CSV table of C-alpha atoms in Angstrom, one decimal:
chain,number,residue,atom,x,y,z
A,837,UNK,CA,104.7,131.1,80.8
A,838,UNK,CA,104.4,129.6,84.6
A,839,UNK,CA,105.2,125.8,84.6
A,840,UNK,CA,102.8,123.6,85.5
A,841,UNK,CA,102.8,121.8,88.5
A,842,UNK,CA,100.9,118.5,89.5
A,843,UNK,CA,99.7,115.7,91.7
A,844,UNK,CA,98.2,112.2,91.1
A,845,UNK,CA,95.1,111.7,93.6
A,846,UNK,CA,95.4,107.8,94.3
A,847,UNK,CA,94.5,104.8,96.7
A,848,UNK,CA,96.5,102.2,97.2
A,849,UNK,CA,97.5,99.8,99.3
A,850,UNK,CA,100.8,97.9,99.8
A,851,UNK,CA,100.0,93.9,99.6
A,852,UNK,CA,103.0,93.1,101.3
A,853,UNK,CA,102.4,94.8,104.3
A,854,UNK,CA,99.1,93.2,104.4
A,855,UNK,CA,100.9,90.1,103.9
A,856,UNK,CA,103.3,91.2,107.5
A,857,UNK,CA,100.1,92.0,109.4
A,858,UNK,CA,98.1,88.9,108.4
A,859,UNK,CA,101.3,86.7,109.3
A,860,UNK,CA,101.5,88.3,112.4
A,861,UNK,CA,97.5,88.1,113.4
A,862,UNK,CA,97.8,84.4,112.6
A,863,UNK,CA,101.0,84.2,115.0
A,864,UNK,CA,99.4,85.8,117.6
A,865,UNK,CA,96.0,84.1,117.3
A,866,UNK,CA,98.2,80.9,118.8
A,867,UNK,CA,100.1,82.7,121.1
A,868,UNK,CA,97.3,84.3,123.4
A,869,UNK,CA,95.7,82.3,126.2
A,870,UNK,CA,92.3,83.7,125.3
A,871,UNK,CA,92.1,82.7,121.3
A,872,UNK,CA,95.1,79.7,121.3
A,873,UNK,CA,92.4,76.8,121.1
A,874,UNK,CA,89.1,79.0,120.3
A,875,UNK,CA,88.9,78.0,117.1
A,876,UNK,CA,89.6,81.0,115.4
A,877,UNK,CA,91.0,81.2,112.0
A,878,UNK,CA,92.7,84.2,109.3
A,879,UNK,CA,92.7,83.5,105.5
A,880,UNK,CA,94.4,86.3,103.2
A,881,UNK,CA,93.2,86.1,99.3
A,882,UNK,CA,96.3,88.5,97.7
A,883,UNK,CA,95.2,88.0,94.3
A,884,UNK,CA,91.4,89.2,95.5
A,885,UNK,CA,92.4,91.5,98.3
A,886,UNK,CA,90.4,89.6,100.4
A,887,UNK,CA,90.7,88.5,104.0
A,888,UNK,CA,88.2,86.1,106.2
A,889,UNK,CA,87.6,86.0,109.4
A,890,UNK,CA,86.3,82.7,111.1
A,891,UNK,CA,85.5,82.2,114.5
A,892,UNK,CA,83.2,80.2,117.2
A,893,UNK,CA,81.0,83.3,118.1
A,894,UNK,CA,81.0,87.3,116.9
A,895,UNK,CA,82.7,88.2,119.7
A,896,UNK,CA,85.4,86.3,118.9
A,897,UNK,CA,85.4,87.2,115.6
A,898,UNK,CA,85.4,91.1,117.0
A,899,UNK,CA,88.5,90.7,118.6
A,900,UNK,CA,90.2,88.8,116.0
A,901,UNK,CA,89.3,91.6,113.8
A,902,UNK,CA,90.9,94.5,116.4
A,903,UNK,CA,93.8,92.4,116.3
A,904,UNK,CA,94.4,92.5,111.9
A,905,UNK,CA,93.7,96.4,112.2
A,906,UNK,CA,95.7,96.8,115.0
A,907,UNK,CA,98.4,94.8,112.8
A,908,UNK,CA,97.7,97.1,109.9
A,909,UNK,CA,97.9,100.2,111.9
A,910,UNK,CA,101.6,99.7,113.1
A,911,UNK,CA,102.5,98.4,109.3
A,912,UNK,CA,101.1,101.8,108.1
A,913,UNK,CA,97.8,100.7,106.5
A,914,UNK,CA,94.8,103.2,107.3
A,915,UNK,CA,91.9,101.0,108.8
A,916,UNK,CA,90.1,103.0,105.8
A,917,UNK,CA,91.5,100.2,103.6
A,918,UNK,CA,89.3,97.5,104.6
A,919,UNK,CA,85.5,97.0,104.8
A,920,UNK,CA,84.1,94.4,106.7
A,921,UNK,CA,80.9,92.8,105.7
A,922,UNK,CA,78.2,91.6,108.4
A,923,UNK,CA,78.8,88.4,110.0
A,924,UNK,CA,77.6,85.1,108.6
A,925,UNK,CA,76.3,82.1,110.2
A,926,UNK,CA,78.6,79.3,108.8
A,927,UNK,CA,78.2,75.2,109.2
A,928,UNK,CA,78.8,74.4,113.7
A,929,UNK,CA,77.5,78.1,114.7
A,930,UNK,CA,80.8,79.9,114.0
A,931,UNK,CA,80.8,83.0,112.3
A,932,UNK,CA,82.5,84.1,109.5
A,933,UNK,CA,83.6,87.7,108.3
A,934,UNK,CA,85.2,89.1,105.0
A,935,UNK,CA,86.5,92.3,104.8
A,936,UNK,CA,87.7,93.5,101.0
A,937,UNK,CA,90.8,95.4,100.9
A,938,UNK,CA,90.4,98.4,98.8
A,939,UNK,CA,92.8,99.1,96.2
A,940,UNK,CA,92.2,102.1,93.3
A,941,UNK,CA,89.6,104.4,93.0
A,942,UNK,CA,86.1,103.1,91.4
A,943,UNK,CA,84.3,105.4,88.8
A,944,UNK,CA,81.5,106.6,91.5
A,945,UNK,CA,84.4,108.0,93.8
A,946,UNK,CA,86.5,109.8,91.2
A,947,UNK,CA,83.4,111.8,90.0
A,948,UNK,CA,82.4,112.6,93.5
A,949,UNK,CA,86.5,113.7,93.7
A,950,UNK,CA,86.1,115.6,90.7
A,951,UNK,CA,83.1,117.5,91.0
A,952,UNK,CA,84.1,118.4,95.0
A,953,UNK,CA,87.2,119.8,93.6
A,954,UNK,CA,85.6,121.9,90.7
A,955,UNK,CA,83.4,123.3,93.9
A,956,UNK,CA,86.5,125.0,95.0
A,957,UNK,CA,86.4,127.2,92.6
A,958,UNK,CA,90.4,127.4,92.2
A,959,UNK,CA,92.6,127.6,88.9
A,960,UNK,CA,93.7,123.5,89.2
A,961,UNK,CA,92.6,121.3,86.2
A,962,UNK,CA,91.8,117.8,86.8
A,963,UNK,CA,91.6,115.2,84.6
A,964,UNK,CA,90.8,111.7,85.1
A,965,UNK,CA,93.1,108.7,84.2
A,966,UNK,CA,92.0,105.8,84.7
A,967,UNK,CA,91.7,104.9,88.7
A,968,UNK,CA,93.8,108.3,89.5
A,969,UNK,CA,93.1,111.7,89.2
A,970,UNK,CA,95.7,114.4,87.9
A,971,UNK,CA,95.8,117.6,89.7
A,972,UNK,CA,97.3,120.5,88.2
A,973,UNK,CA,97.8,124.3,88.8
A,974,UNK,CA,100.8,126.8,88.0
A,975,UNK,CA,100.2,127.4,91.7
A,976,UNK,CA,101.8,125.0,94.4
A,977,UNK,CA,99.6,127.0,97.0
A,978,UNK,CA,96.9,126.2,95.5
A,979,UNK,CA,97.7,122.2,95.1
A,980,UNK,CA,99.0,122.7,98.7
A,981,UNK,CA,95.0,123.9,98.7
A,982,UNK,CA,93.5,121.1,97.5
A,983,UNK,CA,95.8,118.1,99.2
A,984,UNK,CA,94.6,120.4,102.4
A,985,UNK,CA,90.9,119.8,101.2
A,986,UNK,CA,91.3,116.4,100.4
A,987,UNK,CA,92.6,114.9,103.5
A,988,UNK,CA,89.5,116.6,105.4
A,989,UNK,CA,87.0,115.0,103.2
A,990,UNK,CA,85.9,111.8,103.8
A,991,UNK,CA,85.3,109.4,100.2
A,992,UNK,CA,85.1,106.3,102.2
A,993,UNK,CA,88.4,105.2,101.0
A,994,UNK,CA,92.3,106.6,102.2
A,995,UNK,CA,93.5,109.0,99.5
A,996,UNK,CA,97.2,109.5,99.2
A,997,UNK,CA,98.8,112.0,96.7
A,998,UNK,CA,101.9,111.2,94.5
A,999,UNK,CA,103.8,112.5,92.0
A,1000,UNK,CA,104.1,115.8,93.0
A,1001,UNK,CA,105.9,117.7,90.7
């Protein structure tokens, strides 16, 4: 009998290099000539994975933002990782912006992971555990397949496959 081989579909994010890019946008913010006494502010929530954006107008806010991604780009963090939400009129006419840092895969996104991969029509069985899904096939082609597959689709979120075995 073939041994099985197998894969763990997950989406995760590593806090602490949120943590390095948010401590770096916030060193920056008063360091450039062009945001130093704009008024412009960055909050991190770790235990929420949520970080806010305030600032005087949404253009402002705009570039703050293209500086936390850019942050997050160099520490490794797909931009896929956070959603912003629309901007918010908040109390002196600044503007304020949250953007939620994804971490695990919700219900919706699993199924629509699931039922994509039993399109494929391949010998892999999947099975759902909790906010991961387990891949597995006596092939490694065919894994090699379906991580193929899966880093062309788009679930709105950054996918990364561990546990390959």
């Amino acid at each position: 009998m073939a041994k099985e081989n197998s894969f763990d579909i997950v989406s995760q994010v590593d806090m602490q290099e949120v943590d390095n890019a948010f401590q770096q946008t916030r060193k920056e913010l008063t360091q450039r000539y062009d945001l130093k006494d704009s008024g412009a502010r960055v909050e991190l929530d770790k235990q929420k994975h949520e970080m806010t954006v305030e600032a005087p107008s949404d253009f402002v806010a705009g570039q703050v933002i293209d500086i936390v991604s850019s942050k997050l780009v160099r520490r490794g963090i797909e931009l896929g990782a956070v959603q912003w939400g629309e901007p918010q009129s908040i109390s002196g006419g600044n503007v304020r912006r949250e953007g939620h840092i994804i971490s695990g895969i919700d219900k919706d996104t699993l199924t629509a992971i699931n039922k994509d991969l039993k399109a494929l029509k391949l010998k892999i069985k999947t099975q759902i555990e909790g906010d991961k899904i387990r891949v597995s096939s006596a092939s490694r082609d065919t894994l090699q397949d379906v991580i193929a597959h899966l880093r062309e689709a788009d679930f709105g979120q950054p996918l990364q496959f561990v546990n390959y075995r």
